[in-house]
Amino acid sequence: GALGCPAGLSPRSSRYASVAALRAYPGPNVFAIPGNHDWIDGLETFIKQIMHKGWLGGWLMPQEKSYFALRLPAGWWVFGLDLALVGDIDMCQYRYFANVVERRVAPQDNVIIITHEPTWLLEWFWASSSSSNLRQLVRGHLRGRARVHLAGDLHFYMRHSYTHKQQQQQQQGGAAAGSADEAAKTTG
């Protein structure tokens, strides 16, 4: 095919041919979302190297936008969102994902949301609310089907999970008692 691509998987293929070829392609695919550094040049390098490239080390890159929705097996979806430099999705993305949810995501399906930065954590830390479109998508359209939100950007590892207040008190009490026991053993 053109540019060394299998038939139908060329950037010059018709949309229909590309979709049909993508479904038939047996090899691996890769999708990416841009981060804040990708926006330094207005997304030009991301567009050139990800969206217009086609291939990365034997992996097909069929992505046509800076965001995507992928259906996975067993009723799961991945939504890759582009927060640009504002910490929120724009209205084009909002309409795109709302349309996918309303037309294709089944009521029992689950969604994994991927963003560059952990908006929930940054909003808590800065005591601000900047991701109103994303919040409306999750609370309004997805209505409890967003089960996982993966994010990067902070350049250090932290795991955040819900802990019931009673569990926290028990864990803190147990840790304090353990520390007292250890202190008694080392001093006595």
Coordinates of N, CA and C in Angstrom, one line a residue, residues 5-187:
C5 N 2.1 1.2 4.1 CA 1.0 0.7 4.9 C 0.3 -0.4 4.2
P6 N -0.3 -1.4 5.0 CA -1.1 -2.4 4.4 C -2.3 -1.7 3.7
A7 N -2.9 -2.4 2.8 CA -4.0 -1.9 2.0 C -5.1 -1.3 2.9
G8 N -5.5 -0.1 2.6 CA -6.6 0.5 3.3 C -6.2 1.2 4.6
L9 N -4.9 1.1 5.0 CA -4.5 1.8 6.2 C -3.5 3.0 5.9
S10 N -3.7 3.5 4.8 CA -2.9 4.7 4.4 C -3.6 6.0 4.8
P11 N -2.9 7.0 5.2 CA -3.5 8.3 5.5 C -4.3 8.8 4.3
R12 N -4.1 8.3 3.1 CA -4.8 8.7 1.9 C -6.0 7.8 1.6
S13 N -6.2 6.8 2.4 CA -7.4 5.9 2.2 C -8.7 6.6 2.5
S14 N -9.8 6.2 1.9 CA -11.0 6.7 2.3 C -11.4 6.4 3.7
R15 N -12.2 7.1 4.3 CA -12.6 6.9 5.7 C -13.2 5.4 5.9
Y16 N -14.0 5.0 4.9 CA -14.6 3.7 5.0 C -13.6 2.6 4.9
A17 N -12.6 2.8 3.9 CA -11.6 1.8 3.7 C -10.7 1.7 5.0
S18 N -10.4 2.8 5.6 CA -9.6 2.9 6.8 C -10.2 2.1 7.9
V19 N -11.5 2.4 8.2 CA -12.2 1.7 9.2 C -12.3 0.2 9.0
A20 N -12.6 -0.2 7.8 CA -12.7 -1.6 7.5 C -11.3 -2.3 7.6
A21 N -10.3 -1.6 7.2 CA -8.9 -2.2 7.3 C -8.5 -2.2 8.7
L22 N -8.8 -1.2 9.5 CA -8.5 -1.2 10.9 C -9.1 -2.4 11.7
R23 N -10.3 -2.7 11.4 CA -11.0 -3.8 12.0 C -10.4 -5.1 11.6
A24 N -9.8 -5.2 10.4 CA -9.2 -6.4 10.0 C -7.8 -6.6 10.3
Y25 N -7.1 -5.5 10.7 CA -5.7 -5.5 11.0 C -5.4 -6.3 12.3
P26 N -4.6 -7.3 12.2 CA -4.3 -8.2 13.3 C -3.2 -7.8 14.3
G27 N -2.5 -6.7 13.9 CA -1.4 -6.3 14.7 C -1.8 -5.3 15.8
P28 N -0.8 -4.8 16.6 CA -1.1 -3.9 17.7 C -1.4 -2.5 17.3
N29 N -2.2 -1.8 18.0 CA -2.6 -0.4 17.8 C -2.1 0.4 19.0
V30 N -1.8 1.7 18.8 CA -1.4 2.6 19.9 C -2.2 3.9 19.7
F31 N -2.7 4.4 20.8 CA -3.3 5.7 20.9 C -2.7 6.6 22.0
A32 N -2.7 7.9 21.8 CA -2.0 8.8 22.7 C -2.9 10.0 23.0
I33 N -2.7 10.6 24.2 CA -3.3 11.9 24.5 C -2.2 12.9 24.7
P34 N -2.4 14.1 24.3 CA -1.3 15.1 24.5 C -1.3 15.6 26.0
G35 N -0.1 16.0 26.4 CA 0.0 16.7 27.7 C 0.4 18.1 27.5
N36 N 0.6 18.8 28.6 CA 0.9 20.2 28.5 C 2.1 20.5 27.7
H37 N 3.2 19.7 27.7 CA 4.3 20.0 26.9 C 4.0 19.9 25.4
D38 N 3.1 19.1 25.0 CA 2.7 18.9 23.6 C 2.0 20.2 23.1
W39 N 1.5 21.0 24.0 CA 0.8 22.2 23.6 C 1.7 23.4 23.5
I40 N 3.0 23.2 23.8 CA 4.0 24.4 23.7 C 4.0 24.9 22.3
D41 N 4.0 24.0 21.3 CA 4.0 24.5 19.9 C 2.6 24.4 19.3
G42 N 1.5 24.5 20.1 CA 0.2 24.5 19.6 C -0.3 23.1 19.1
L43 N 0.3 22.1 19.5 CA 0.0 20.7 19.2 C 0.6 20.3 17.8
E44 N 1.4 21.1 17.2 CA 2.0 20.8 15.9 C 2.8 19.5 15.9
T45 N 3.7 19.3 16.8 CA 4.5 18.1 16.8 C 3.6 16.9 17.1
F46 N 2.7 17.0 18.0 CA 1.8 15.9 18.3 C 1.0 15.5 17.0
I47 N 0.5 16.5 16.3 CA -0.3 16.2 15.1 C 0.6 15.5 14.1
K48 N 1.8 16.0 13.9 CA 2.8 15.5 12.9 C 3.3 14.1 13.3
Q49 N 3.6 13.9 14.5 CA 4.3 12.6 14.9 C 3.3 11.6 15.4
I50 N 2.1 11.9 15.8 CA 1.1 10.9 16.3 C 0.0 10.8 15.3
M51 N -0.7 11.9 15.0 CA -1.9 11.8 14.2 C -1.7 11.6 12.7
H52 N -0.6 12.1 12.2 CA -0.3 12.0 10.8 C 0.8 11.0 10.5
K53 N 1.3 10.4 11.5 CA 2.4 9.4 11.2 C 1.9 8.1 10.7
G54 N 1.0 7.5 11.4 CA 0.5 6.2 10.9 C 1.1 5.0 11.6
W55 N 2.4 5.0 11.8 CA 3.1 3.8 12.4 C 4.1 4.2 13.4
L56 N 4.3 3.4 14.5 CA 5.3 3.7 15.5 C 5.9 2.3 15.9
G57 N 7.1 2.0 15.3 CA 7.7 0.8 15.7 C 6.9 -0.5 15.5
G58 N 6.2 -0.6 14.4 CA 5.3 -1.8 14.1 C 3.9 -1.7 14.7
W59 N 3.6 -0.6 15.4 CA 2.3 -0.4 16.0 C 1.6 0.6 15.1
L60 N 0.3 0.2 14.8 CA -0.5 1.1 14.0 C -1.0 2.2 14.8
M61 N -1.0 3.5 14.3 CA -1.5 4.7 15.0 C -2.6 5.3 14.2
P62 N -3.9 4.7 14.3 CA -5.0 5.2 13.5 C -5.7 6.5 14.0
Q63 N -5.1 7.1 15.0 CA -5.8 8.2 15.7 C -5.8 9.4 14.7
E64 N -7.0 10.1 14.7 CA -7.2 11.2 13.9 C -7.5 12.5 14.6
K65 N -7.6 12.5 15.9 CA -7.9 13.6 16.8 C -7.0 13.5 18.0
S66 N -6.9 14.6 18.8 CA -6.1 14.5 20.0 C -6.8 13.8 21.2
Y67 N -8.0 13.2 20.9 CA -8.8 12.5 21.9 C -9.4 11.3 21.1
F68 N -9.9 10.3 21.9 CA -10.4 9.1 21.3 C -11.3 8.4 22.3
A69 N -12.2 7.5 21.7 CA -13.0 6.6 22.5 C -12.8 5.2 21.8
L70 N -12.4 4.3 22.7 CA -12.2 2.9 22.2 C -13.1 1.9 22.9
R71 N -13.8 1.1 22.2 CA -14.5 0.0 22.8 C -13.6 -1.2 23.1
L72 N -13.6 -1.7 24.3 CA -12.8 -2.8 24.7 C -13.8 -4.0 24.9
P73 N -13.2 -5.2 25.1 CA -14.1 -6.4 25.3 C -14.8 -6.2 26.7
A74 N -15.8 -7.1 26.9 CA -16.5 -7.2 28.2 C -17.2 -6.0 28.6
G75 N -17.6 -5.1 27.7 CA -18.4 -4.0 28.1 C -17.6 -2.8 28.7
W76 N -16.3 -2.7 28.3 CA -15.5 -1.6 28.8 C -15.1 -0.7 27.7
W77 N -14.9 0.6 28.0 CA -14.5 1.6 27.0 C -13.3 2.3 27.6
V78 N -12.5 2.9 26.8 CA -11.5 3.9 27.2 C -11.7 5.2 26.5
F79 N -11.8 6.3 27.3 CA -12.0 7.6 26.7 C -10.7 8.3 27.0
G80 N -9.9 8.7 26.0 CA -8.7 9.5 26.1 C -9.0 10.9 25.8
L81 N -8.9 11.8 26.8 CA -9.3 13.2 26.7 C -8.1 14.1 26.6
D82 N -8.3 15.2 25.9 CA -7.3 16.2 25.7 C -7.7 17.4 26.5
L83 N -7.0 17.7 27.6 CA -7.3 18.8 28.5 C -6.6 20.1 28.1
A84 N -5.9 20.0 27.0 CA -5.1 21.2 26.5 C -4.4 21.9 27.7
L85 N -4.4 23.2 27.7 CA -3.7 23.9 28.8 C -4.7 24.5 29.8
V86 N -5.9 24.1 29.7 CA -7.0 24.7 30.6 C -7.5 23.7 31.6
G87 N -7.1 22.4 31.6 CA -7.6 21.5 32.6 C -9.0 21.0 32.3
D88 N -9.5 21.2 31.1 CA -10.9 20.8 30.8 C -11.0 20.4 29.3
I89 N -12.0 19.7 29.0 CA -12.3 19.4 27.6 C -13.0 20.5 26.9
D90 N -12.8 20.8 25.6 CA -13.5 21.8 24.9 C -14.9 21.3 24.5
M91 N -15.7 22.2 23.9 CA -17.0 21.8 23.5 C -17.0 20.7 22.4
C92 N -16.0 20.8 21.5 CA -16.0 19.7 20.4 C -15.8 18.3 21.1
Q93 N -14.9 18.2 22.0 CA -14.8 16.9 22.7 C -16.0 16.6 23.5
Y94 N -16.6 17.5 24.2 CA -17.8 17.3 25.0 C -18.8 16.7 24.1
R95 N -19.1 17.3 23.0 CA -20.1 16.8 22.1 C -19.8 15.4 21.5
Y96 N -18.5 15.2 21.2 CA -18.0 13.9 20.7 C -18.3 12.8 21.7
F97 N -17.8 13.0 22.9 CA -18.0 12.0 24.0 C -19.4 11.8 24.4
A98 N -20.2 12.9 24.5 CA -21.6 12.8 24.8 C -22.3 12.0 23.8
N99 N -22.0 12.2 22.5 CA -22.6 11.4 21.4 C -22.2 9.9 21.5
V100 N -20.9 9.6 21.8 CA -20.5 8.2 21.9 C -21.3 7.6 23.1
V101 N -21.4 8.3 24.2 CA -22.1 7.7 25.4 C -23.6 7.5 25.0
E102 N -24.2 8.4 24.4 CA -25.7 8.3 24.2 C -26.0 7.3 23.1
R103 N -25.1 7.2 22.1 CA -25.4 6.3 21.0 C -24.8 4.9 21.0
R104 N -23.6 4.8 21.7 CA -22.9 3.5 21.6 C -22.6 2.8 23.0
V105 N -22.4 3.6 24.0 CA -22.1 3.0 25.3 C -23.4 2.5 26.0
A106 N -23.5 1.2 26.2 CA -24.7 0.6 26.8 C -24.8 0.9 28.3
P107 N -26.0 0.9 28.8 CA -26.2 1.3 30.2 C -25.4 0.5 31.2
Q108 N -25.1 -0.8 30.9 CA -24.3 -1.6 31.8 C -22.8 -1.5 31.5
D109 N -22.3 -0.8 30.5 CA -20.9 -0.6 30.2 C -20.2 0.2 31.2
N110 N -18.9 0.1 31.3 CA -18.0 0.8 32.1 C -17.0 1.6 31.3
V111 N -16.6 2.7 31.8 CA -15.6 3.6 31.1 C -14.4 3.9 31.9
I112 N -13.2 3.8 31.3 CA -12.0 4.2 31.9 C -11.6 5.6 31.3
I113 N -11.5 6.6 32.1 CA -11.1 7.9 31.6 C -9.6 8.1 31.7
I114 N -9.0 8.6 30.7 CA -7.6 8.9 30.7 C -7.4 10.4 30.4
T115 N -6.7 11.1 31.3 CA -6.4 12.5 31.1 C -4.9 12.7 31.4
H116 N -4.4 13.8 30.9 CA -3.0 14.1 31.2 C -2.7 14.4 32.7
E117 N -3.6 15.2 33.2 CA -3.4 15.6 34.6 C -4.6 15.1 35.5
P118 N -4.3 14.9 36.8 CA -5.4 14.4 37.7 C -6.3 15.6 38.1
T119 N -7.3 16.0 37.3 CA -8.1 17.2 37.6 C -8.7 17.2 39.0
W120 N -9.2 16.0 39.5 CA -9.8 15.9 40.8 C -8.8 16.3 41.9
L121 N -7.6 15.9 41.7 CA -6.6 16.2 42.8 C -6.1 17.7 42.7
L122 N -5.9 18.2 41.5 CA -5.5 19.6 41.3 C -6.6 20.6 41.8
E123 N -7.9 20.2 41.5 CA -9.0 21.1 41.9 C -9.1 21.1 43.5
W124 N -8.8 19.9 44.1 CA -8.8 19.9 45.5 C -7.7 20.7 46.1
F125 N -6.5 20.5 45.6 CA -5.3 21.2 46.1 C -5.4 22.7 45.9
W126 N -5.9 23.2 44.8 CA -5.9 24.6 44.5 C -7.3 25.2 45.0
A127 N -8.2 24.4 45.5 CA -9.5 24.8 45.9 C -10.2 25.6 44.8
S128 N -10.2 25.0 43.6 CA -10.8 25.6 42.5 C -11.6 24.6 41.7
S129 N -12.3 25.0 40.7 CA -13.1 24.1 39.9 C -12.9 24.6 38.4
S130 N -12.1 23.9 37.7 CA -11.8 24.3 36.3 C -12.3 23.3 35.3
S131 N -12.8 22.1 35.6 CA -13.1 21.1 34.6 C -14.6 20.9 34.6
S132 N -15.4 21.9 34.3 CA -16.8 21.8 34.4 C -17.4 21.0 33.2
N133 N -16.8 21.0 32.0 CA -17.3 20.2 30.9 C -17.0 18.7 31.2
L134 N -15.8 18.4 31.7 CA -15.5 17.0 32.0 C -16.4 16.5 33.1
R135 N -16.6 17.3 34.1 CA -17.5 17.0 35.3 C -18.9 16.7 34.8
Q136 N -19.4 17.5 33.9 CA -20.8 17.3 33.3 C -20.8 16.0 32.5
L137 N -19.8 15.7 31.7 CA -19.7 14.5 31.0 C -19.8 13.3 31.9
V138 N -19.0 13.3 32.9 CA -18.9 12.2 33.9 C -20.2 12.0 34.7
R139 N -20.7 13.1 35.3 CA -21.9 13.1 36.1 C -23.2 13.0 35.3
G140 N -23.2 13.7 34.2 CA -24.5 13.8 33.5 C -24.6 12.7 32.5
H141 N -23.8 12.6 31.5 CA -23.9 11.5 30.5 C -23.5 10.1 30.9
L142 N -22.4 10.0 31.6 CA -21.9 8.7 32.0 C -22.7 8.1 33.2
R143 N -23.2 9.0 34.1 CA -24.1 8.6 35.2 C -23.6 7.4 36.0
G144 N -22.4 7.4 36.5 CA -21.9 6.3 37.3 C -21.1 5.3 36.5
R145 N -21.0 5.4 35.2 CA -20.3 4.4 34.4 C -18.8 4.7 34.3
A146 N -18.3 5.8 34.7 CA -16.9 6.1 34.7 C -16.3 5.4 36.0
R147 N -15.7 4.3 35.8 CA -15.2 3.5 36.9 C -13.8 3.8 37.3
V148 N -13.0 4.2 36.4 CA -11.5 4.4 36.6 C -11.1 5.7 35.9
H149 N -10.3 6.5 36.6 CA -9.8 7.7 36.0 C -8.2 7.7 36.1
L150 N -7.5 7.5 35.0 CA -6.1 7.4 35.0 C -5.5 8.7 34.6
A151 N -4.4 9.2 35.3 CA -3.8 10.4 34.9 C -2.3 10.4 35.2
G152 N -1.6 11.3 34.7 CA -0.1 11.4 34.9 C 0.2 12.8 35.3
D153 N 1.2 13.3 34.8 CA 1.7 14.7 34.9 C 2.4 15.1 36.2
L154 N 2.1 14.6 37.3 CA 2.7 15.1 38.5 C 4.1 14.6 38.8
H155 N 4.6 13.7 38.0 CA 6.0 13.3 38.0 C 6.4 12.6 39.3
F156 N 5.5 12.1 40.1 CA 5.8 11.3 41.2 C 4.6 10.3 41.5
Y157 N 4.9 9.3 42.2 CA 3.8 8.3 42.3 C 3.0 8.6 43.6
M158 N 1.7 8.5 43.4 CA 0.7 8.6 44.5 C -0.5 7.8 44.1
R159 N -1.0 7.1 45.1 CA -2.2 6.3 44.8 C -3.3 6.9 45.7
H160 N -4.4 7.2 45.1 CA -5.5 7.8 45.9 C -6.7 6.8 45.8
S161 N -7.2 6.4 46.9 CA -8.4 5.5 46.9 C -9.3 5.9 48.1
Y162 N -10.5 5.7 48.0 CA -11.5 6.0 49.0 C -11.3 5.1 50.3
T163 N -11.2 5.7 51.4 CA -11.2 5.0 52.7 C -12.3 5.6 53.6
H164 N -13.1 4.7 54.1 CA -14.2 5.2 55.0 C -13.6 5.7 56.3
K165 N -14.1 6.8 56.8 CA -13.6 7.5 58.0 C -13.4 6.5 59.2
Q166 N -14.3 5.6 59.4 CA -14.1 4.7 60.5 C -12.9 3.8 60.3
Q167 N -12.6 3.4 59.1 CA -11.4 2.6 58.8 C -10.1 3.5 59.1
Q168 N -10.2 4.7 58.7 CA -9.0 5.6 59.0 C -8.7 5.7 60.5
Q169 N -9.8 5.8 61.3 CA -9.6 5.9 62.7 C -9.0 4.6 63.3
Q170 N -9.5 3.5 62.8 CA -9.0 2.2 63.3 C -7.6 2.0 62.9
Q171 N -7.2 2.4 61.6 CA -5.9 2.3 61.2 C -4.9 3.2 62.0
Q172 N -5.3 4.4 62.2 CA -4.5 5.3 63.0 C -4.3 4.9 64.4
G173 N -5.4 4.4 65.0 CA -5.3 3.9 66.4 C -4.4 2.7 66.5
G174 N -4.6 1.8 65.5 CA -3.7 0.6 65.4 C -2.3 0.9 65.3
A175 N -2.0 1.9 64.4 CA -0.6 2.3 64.2 C 0.0 3.0 65.4
A176 N -0.8 3.8 66.1 CA -0.3 4.4 67.4 C 0.0 3.4 68.4
A177 N -0.9 2.4 68.5 CA -0.7 1.3 69.5 C 0.5 0.5 69.2
G178 N 0.7 0.2 68.0 CA 1.9 -0.5 67.5 C 3.2 0.3 67.8
S179 N 3.1 1.6 67.6 CA 4.3 2.4 67.9 C 4.6 2.4 69.4
A180 N 3.5 2.5 70.2 CA 3.7 2.5 71.7 C 4.3 1.2 72.1
D181 N 3.8 0.1 71.6 CA 4.4 -1.3 71.9 C 5.8 -1.3 71.6
E182 N 6.2 -0.9 70.4 CA 7.6 -0.9 69.9 C 8.5 0.0 70.8
A183 N 7.9 1.1 71.2 CA 8.7 2.0 72.1 C 8.9 1.3 73.5
A184 N 7.9 0.6 74.0 CA 8.1 -0.1 75.2 C 9.1 -1.2 75.1
K185 N 9.2 -1.9 74.0 CA 10.1 -3.0 73.8 C 11.5 -2.4 73.8
T186 N 11.7 -1.3 73.1 CA 13.1 -0.8 73.0 C 13.6 0.0 74.2
T187 N 12.7 0.5 75.0 CA 13.1 1.2 76.2 C 13.1 0.4 77.4

